[in-house]
């Protein structure tokens, strides 16, 4: 039997009638969920929301984690950063294991949360991620099975992405000096610029097997984009510097602001009724800083002030 590691502040088994909000926090590229989990639990405590909130922090391990930390050999892990885009886990030689998409792992968490016998009064699920975790949230909003799992349950879902390194574009346009601010990108400058996960072409197995239109699904989602005003270093740590990412802008802040303008241009101004961009002053590339900001509290716990 294979194992997917998840930290939660309450047991997922049993009945939890007091839980009305579930927050799923996704770690960054270092794959350490403690920072995100810690910031979320502290914030819930400060807001007096601990009893009514379930905080879940999955961990998407890499092979190096198995070796360094003596993780049990049946724990699922992903090659390199494949978990960020929903790729399948690596095969485990000692176990007859099906390779699992990181998106399918999230589907399983959502499916568990919508079980009314366990969470009879749950009304909101928030999927929040910083940096690489924000990239996962961005792609999952387009391809994930959550909308189908939530249909008819009365449970609303919000996606919160903080300082992603890149985004999923739905056509071949990218930021440009043009009347609209966008223009078809010259493929000769970067042949892979529109390939998944930066674009919609050639999705992975999980995306290819999905039904429906990922752009249409994305347009219907409730999404908050939180961008640190100081996350503006073109040489920042772990910044995606591939040609496909560079086609979206030079820094995380520039890419985030350009992406929201792109969404309005692509889907129309009505998208702003469901999705919002907030640039947070004085904060750079820090998950705890973003979560604990006034706008982080608003986005995740729906508190006023942003």
CSV table of C-alpha atoms in Angstrom, one decimal:
chain,number,residue,atom,x,y,z
A,1,UNK,CA,0.0,0.0,0.0
A,2,UNK,CA,1.4,3.4,-1.0
A,3,UNK,CA,1.3,6.4,1.3
A,4,UNK,CA,0.6,10.1,0.5
A,5,UNK,CA,1.8,12.3,3.3
A,6,UNK,CA,-0.7,14.9,4.6
A,7,UNK,CA,-0.5,17.1,7.7
A,8,UNK,CA,-3.8,18.3,9.2
A,9,UNK,CA,-4.7,20.1,12.5
A,10,UNK,CA,-7.7,17.7,13.0
A,11,UNK,CA,-8.2,14.0,12.1
A,12,UNK,CA,-9.8,13.6,8.7
A,13,UNK,CA,-11.7,10.5,10.0
A,14,UNK,CA,-14.7,10.9,12.2
A,15,UNK,CA,-17.5,13.5,12.2
A,16,UNK,CA,-16.7,17.2,12.4
A,17,UNK,CA,-20.0,19.2,12.6
A,18,UNK,CA,-18.2,22.3,13.7
A,19,UNK,CA,-16.0,22.6,10.6
A,20,UNK,CA,-17.3,25.2,8.1
A,21,UNK,CA,-14.1,26.0,6.2
A,22,UNK,CA,-11.3,23.8,5.0
A,23,UNK,CA,-8.0,25.3,3.9
A,24,UNK,CA,-5.6,23.3,1.8
A,25,UNK,CA,-2.1,24.8,1.9
A,26,UNK,CA,0.4,23.9,-0.8
A,27,UNK,CA,4.1,24.3,-0.1
A,28,UNK,CA,6.8,25.7,-2.3
A,29,UNK,CA,9.5,24.1,-4.4
A,30,UNK,CA,11.5,23.1,-1.3
A,31,UNK,CA,8.6,20.7,-0.5
A,32,UNK,CA,8.5,21.6,3.2
A,33,UNK,CA,4.9,22.2,4.3
A,34,UNK,CA,5.8,23.4,7.8
A,35,UNK,CA,6.0,27.1,6.8
A,36,UNK,CA,2.7,27.2,5.1
A,37,UNK,CA,1.0,25.0,7.7
A,38,UNK,CA,2.4,27.0,10.5
A,39,UNK,CA,1.4,30.4,9.1
A,40,UNK,CA,-2.2,29.1,8.4
A,41,UNK,CA,-2.6,27.6,11.9
A,42,UNK,CA,-1.3,30.7,13.6
A,43,UNK,CA,-3.6,32.9,11.5
A,44,UNK,CA,-6.6,30.8,12.3
A,45,UNK,CA,-5.8,31.0,16.0
A,46,UNK,CA,-5.3,34.8,15.9
A,47,UNK,CA,-8.7,35.2,14.1
A,48,UNK,CA,-10.5,32.9,16.5
A,49,UNK,CA,-11.3,30.5,13.7
A,50,UNK,CA,-9.5,27.4,14.9
A,51,UNK,CA,-12.6,25.4,15.9
A,52,UNK,CA,-14.4,26.0,12.7
A,53,UNK,CA,-11.5,25.6,10.3
A,54,UNK,CA,-9.7,22.5,9.1
A,55,UNK,CA,-6.2,23.1,7.8
A,56,UNK,CA,-4.6,20.5,5.5
A,57,UNK,CA,-1.1,20.6,4.2
A,58,UNK,CA,-0.1,17.8,1.7
A,59,UNK,CA,3.5,17.1,1.0
A,60,UNK,CA,4.7,16.3,-2.6
A,61,UNK,CA,8.0,14.6,-2.0
A,62,UNK,CA,10.9,14.2,-4.5
A,63,UNK,CA,13.2,11.2,-4.6
A,64,UNK,CA,15.9,13.2,-2.8
A,65,UNK,CA,13.5,13.5,0.2
A,66,UNK,CA,13.1,9.8,0.4
A,67,UNK,CA,16.9,9.3,0.6
A,68,UNK,CA,17.8,12.2,2.9
A,69,UNK,CA,15.0,11.8,5.5
A,70,UNK,CA,14.5,8.0,5.6
A,71,UNK,CA,10.9,8.3,4.6
A,72,UNK,CA,9.1,5.0,4.5
A,73,UNK,CA,9.7,3.3,1.1
A,74,UNK,CA,6.1,3.2,0.2
A,75,UNK,CA,5.6,7.0,0.3
A,76,UNK,CA,4.7,8.5,-3.1
A,77,UNK,CA,7.2,10.9,-4.6
A,78,UNK,CA,7.4,12.9,-7.9
A,79,UNK,CA,10.3,13.4,-10.3
A,80,UNK,CA,11.9,16.8,-10.0
A,81,UNK,CA,9.1,19.4,-9.8
A,82,UNK,CA,6.5,17.4,-11.7
A,83,UNK,CA,4.1,17.7,-8.9
A,84,UNK,CA,3.7,21.4,-9.6
A,85,UNK,CA,1.9,20.7,-12.9
A,86,UNK,CA,0.0,17.6,-12.1
A,87,UNK,CA,2.5,15.0,-13.4
A,88,UNK,CA,2.3,11.4,-12.2
A,89,UNK,CA,4.3,10.1,-9.3
A,90,UNK,CA,7.4,8.0,-9.9
A,91,UNK,CA,7.1,4.2,-9.8
A,92,UNK,CA,8.1,2.6,-6.5
A,93,UNK,CA,10.0,-0.6,-7.3
A,94,UNK,CA,9.1,-2.4,-4.0
A,95,UNK,CA,5.4,-1.9,-4.5
A,96,UNK,CA,2.9,-2.7,-7.2
A,97,UNK,CA,1.9,0.9,-7.3
A,98,UNK,CA,-0.2,2.9,-9.7
A,99,UNK,CA,1.5,6.2,-10.6
A,100,UNK,CA,-0.6,9.0,-9.3
A,101,UNK,CA,-1.0,12.6,-10.6
A,102,UNK,CA,-0.5,15.3,-7.9
A,103,UNK,CA,-3.8,16.7,-9.2
A,104,UNK,CA,-5.5,13.3,-8.5
A,105,UNK,CA,-4.0,13.4,-5.0
A,106,UNK,CA,-5.7,16.8,-4.5
A,107,UNK,CA,-8.9,15.4,-6.0
A,108,UNK,CA,-8.8,12.7,-3.3
A,109,UNK,CA,-8.5,15.4,-0.6
A,110,UNK,CA,-11.5,17.3,-2.0
A,111,UNK,CA,-13.5,14.1,-2.4
A,112,UNK,CA,-12.9,13.4,1.3
A,113,UNK,CA,-13.9,16.9,2.4
A,114,UNK,CA,-17.3,16.8,0.5
A,115,UNK,CA,-18.4,13.6,2.4
A,116,UNK,CA,-21.3,15.0,4.3
A,117,UNK,CA,-21.2,12.3,7.0
A,118,UNK,CA,-17.8,13.6,8.0
A,119,UNK,CA,-18.2,17.3,7.4
A,120,UNK,CA,-21.9,18.0,7.4
A,121,UNK,CA,-21.6,21.8,7.7
A,122,UNK,CA,-18.7,22.5,5.5
A,123,UNK,CA,-19.4,25.5,3.2
A,124,UNK,CA,-16.0,26.7,1.9
A,125,UNK,CA,-12.8,25.1,0.6
A,126,UNK,CA,-9.8,27.3,0.0
A,127,UNK,CA,-6.9,26.0,-2.0
A,128,UNK,CA,-3.9,28.2,-1.4
A,129,UNK,CA,-0.3,28.0,-2.6
A,130,UNK,CA,2.8,30.2,-2.6
A,131,UNK,CA,5.5,30.2,-5.4
A,132,UNK,CA,5.6,26.7,-6.8
A,133,UNK,CA,2.5,25.9,-4.8
A,134,UNK,CA,0.9,28.9,-6.5
A,135,UNK,CA,1.7,27.4,-9.9
A,136,UNK,CA,0.0,24.2,-8.9
A,137,UNK,CA,-3.1,26.1,-7.8
A,138,UNK,CA,-3.1,28.0,-11.1
A,139,UNK,CA,-3.0,24.8,-13.2
A,140,UNK,CA,-5.3,22.9,-11.0
A,141,UNK,CA,-8.0,25.6,-11.3
A,142,UNK,CA,-8.0,24.9,-15.0
A,143,UNK,CA,-7.7,21.1,-15.1
A,144,UNK,CA,-8.7,19.8,-11.6
A,145,UNK,CA,-11.8,17.7,-11.0
A,146,UNK,CA,-12.9,19.8,-8.0
A,147,UNK,CA,-15.8,21.5,-9.8
A,148,UNK,CA,-17.4,18.2,-10.6
A,149,UNK,CA,-16.8,16.9,-7.1
A,150,UNK,CA,-18.4,20.0,-5.6
A,151,UNK,CA,-21.4,20.1,-7.9
A,152,UNK,CA,-24.7,19.9,-5.9
A,153,UNK,CA,-23.0,20.0,-2.5
A,154,UNK,CA,-23.5,23.7,-1.7
A,155,UNK,CA,-19.7,24.0,-1.0
A,156,UNK,CA,-17.9,26.9,-2.6
A,157,UNK,CA,-14.3,26.7,-3.6
A,158,UNK,CA,-11.8,29.6,-3.8
A,159,UNK,CA,-8.3,29.4,-5.3
A,160,UNK,CA,-5.6,31.6,-3.8
A,161,UNK,CA,-2.3,31.8,-5.6
A,162,UNK,CA,0.6,33.8,-4.2
A,163,UNK,CA,3.7,34.9,-6.2
A,164,UNK,CA,3.8,32.1,-8.8
A,165,UNK,CA,6.8,32.0,-11.0
A,166,UNK,CA,4.7,31.5,-14.1
A,167,UNK,CA,1.1,31.0,-15.3
A,168,UNK,CA,-1.0,29.0,-17.7
A,169,UNK,CA,-1.9,30.9,-20.8
A,170,UNK,CA,-4.9,29.9,-23.0
A,171,UNK,CA,-3.7,31.1,-26.4
A,172,UNK,CA,-0.5,32.0,-28.1
A,173,UNK,CA,-0.4,35.6,-27.0
A,174,UNK,CA,2.0,37.0,-24.5
A,175,UNK,CA,2.7,40.5,-23.1
A,176,UNK,CA,3.9,42.8,-25.8
A,177,UNK,CA,4.2,46.4,-26.8
A,178,UNK,CA,1.0,46.5,-28.8
A,179,UNK,CA,-2.3,48.4,-28.6
A,180,UNK,CA,-3.9,45.6,-26.5
A,181,UNK,CA,-0.7,44.9,-24.5
A,182,UNK,CA,-0.6,41.4,-25.9
A,183,UNK,CA,0.5,39.9,-29.3
A,184,UNK,CA,1.1,36.4,-30.7
A,185,UNK,CA,4.5,35.3,-29.5
A,186,UNK,CA,7.1,34.3,-32.1
A,187,UNK,CA,7.5,30.6,-31.7
A,188,UNK,CA,11.0,30.7,-33.3
A,189,UNK,CA,12.2,32.7,-30.2
A,190,UNK,CA,11.1,29.8,-27.9
A,191,UNK,CA,9.5,26.7,-29.5
A,192,UNK,CA,8.1,25.5,-26.2
A,193,UNK,CA,6.6,28.8,-25.1
A,194,UNK,CA,3.0,27.5,-25.4
A,195,UNK,CA,3.5,23.9,-24.2
A,196,UNK,CA,2.1,22.9,-20.9
A,197,UNK,CA,2.6,24.0,-18.2
A,198,UNK,CA,3.2,27.5,-19.6
A,199,UNK,CA,0.6,27.2,-22.3
A,200,UNK,CA,-2.3,25.0,-23.2
A,201,UNK,CA,-0.6,22.8,-25.8
A,202,UNK,CA,0.5,19.2,-25.1
A,203,UNK,CA,-1.0,18.8,-21.6
A,204,UNK,CA,0.1,15.9,-19.4
A,205,UNK,CA,-1.8,12.7,-18.9
A,206,UNK,CA,-4.1,14.1,-16.3
A,207,UNK,CA,-5.0,17.1,-18.4
A,208,UNK,CA,-5.4,15.1,-21.6
A,209,UNK,CA,-7.8,12.7,-19.9
A,210,UNK,CA,-10.0,15.4,-18.6
A,211,UNK,CA,-13.3,16.3,-20.2
A,212,UNK,CA,-14.5,19.8,-20.9
A,213,UNK,CA,-12.7,23.0,-21.6
A,214,UNK,CA,-10.0,24.1,-19.2
A,215,UNK,CA,-10.3,27.7,-20.2
A,216,UNK,CA,-14.0,27.7,-19.6
A,217,UNK,CA,-13.5,26.0,-16.2
A,218,UNK,CA,-10.9,28.5,-15.2
A,219,UNK,CA,-13.1,31.4,-16.2
A,220,UNK,CA,-15.8,30.2,-13.8
A,221,UNK,CA,-13.5,29.8,-10.8
A,222,UNK,CA,-13.3,32.1,-7.9
A,223,UNK,CA,-9.7,33.1,-7.8
A,224,UNK,CA,-7.5,35.6,-5.8
A,225,UNK,CA,-4.1,36.5,-7.1
A,226,UNK,CA,-1.8,37.9,-4.4
A,227,UNK,CA,1.5,39.4,-5.6
A,228,UNK,CA,4.1,40.9,-3.4
A,229,UNK,CA,5.1,44.4,-4.5
A,230,UNK,CA,8.7,43.6,-3.6
A,231,UNK,CA,8.8,40.3,-5.4
A,232,UNK,CA,10.4,42.1,-8.4
A,233,UNK,CA,13.9,40.6,-8.7
A,234,UNK,CA,14.6,39.1,-12.1
A,235,UNK,CA,17.3,37.0,-10.4
A,236,UNK,CA,15.2,35.9,-7.5
A,237,UNK,CA,15.7,32.5,-5.9
A,238,UNK,CA,13.9,29.7,-7.7
A,239,UNK,CA,12.4,32.0,-10.3
A,240,UNK,CA,11.6,30.2,-13.5
A,241,UNK,CA,14.0,31.6,-16.1
A,242,UNK,CA,13.0,29.3,-19.0
A,243,UNK,CA,12.3,31.1,-22.2
A,244,UNK,CA,8.6,30.1,-21.8
A,245,UNK,CA,8.4,31.8,-18.5
A,246,UNK,CA,10.5,34.8,-19.6
A,247,UNK,CA,7.9,35.4,-22.3
A,248,UNK,CA,5.4,36.2,-19.5
A,249,UNK,CA,7.6,38.9,-18.0
A,250,UNK,CA,10.9,39.4,-16.2
A,251,UNK,CA,9.8,39.1,-12.5
A,252,UNK,CA,7.1,37.4,-10.5
A,253,UNK,CA,5.3,40.7,-9.9
A,254,UNK,CA,5.5,41.7,-13.6
A,255,UNK,CA,4.2,38.3,-14.6
A,256,UNK,CA,1.3,38.4,-12.1
A,257,UNK,CA,0.2,41.8,-13.2
A,258,UNK,CA,0.5,41.0,-16.9
A,259,UNK,CA,-1.5,37.7,-16.4
A,260,UNK,CA,-4.4,39.4,-14.8
A,261,UNK,CA,-4.6,42.0,-17.6
A,262,UNK,CA,-4.4,39.0,-20.0
A,263,UNK,CA,-7.3,37.3,-18.4
A,264,UNK,CA,-9.5,40.4,-18.7
A,265,UNK,CA,-8.4,40.7,-22.4
A,266,UNK,CA,-9.0,37.0,-23.1
A,267,UNK,CA,-12.2,36.4,-21.1
A,268,UNK,CA,-13.6,40.0,-21.0
A,269,UNK,CA,-14.0,42.4,-18.1
A,270,UNK,CA,-16.7,40.1,-16.5
A,271,UNK,CA,-13.9,37.9,-15.2
A,272,UNK,CA,-13.2,40.6,-12.5
A,273,UNK,CA,-16.5,39.7,-10.9
A,274,UNK,CA,-15.0,36.3,-9.8
A,275,UNK,CA,-11.3,37.0,-9.8
A,276,UNK,CA,-9.2,39.7,-8.2
A,277,UNK,CA,-5.5,40.7,-8.3
A,278,UNK,CA,-4.0,42.4,-5.2
A,279,UNK,CA,-0.5,43.7,-5.1
A,280,UNK,CA,0.6,43.7,-1.5
A,281,UNK,CA,3.0,46.6,-0.6
A,282,UNK,CA,6.2,45.9,1.4
A,283,UNK,CA,6.2,42.2,0.9
A,284,UNK,CA,8.5,40.1,-1.3
A,285,UNK,CA,8.8,36.4,-1.9
A,286,UNK,CA,7.7,35.0,1.5
A,287,UNK,CA,4.8,32.7,2.0
A,288,UNK,CA,4.3,33.5,5.7
A,289,UNK,CA,4.3,37.2,4.9
A,290,UNK,CA,1.7,36.8,2.2
A,291,UNK,CA,-0.5,34.6,4.3
A,292,UNK,CA,-0.3,36.9,7.4
A,293,UNK,CA,-0.9,40.1,5.4
A,294,UNK,CA,-4.3,41.8,5.7
A,295,UNK,CA,-5.1,40.7,2.2
A,296,UNK,CA,-4.0,37.2,2.9
A,297,UNK,CA,-6.4,37.0,5.8
A,298,UNK,CA,-9.1,38.3,3.6
A,299,UNK,CA,-8.4,35.9,0.7
A,300,UNK,CA,-8.1,32.8,2.9
A,301,UNK,CA,-10.4,33.5,5.8
A,302,UNK,CA,-12.7,36.1,4.2
A,303,UNK,CA,-11.9,38.8,6.8
A,304,UNK,CA,-12.5,42.4,6.0
A,305,UNK,CA,-9.7,45.0,5.4
A,306,UNK,CA,-8.3,44.3,1.9
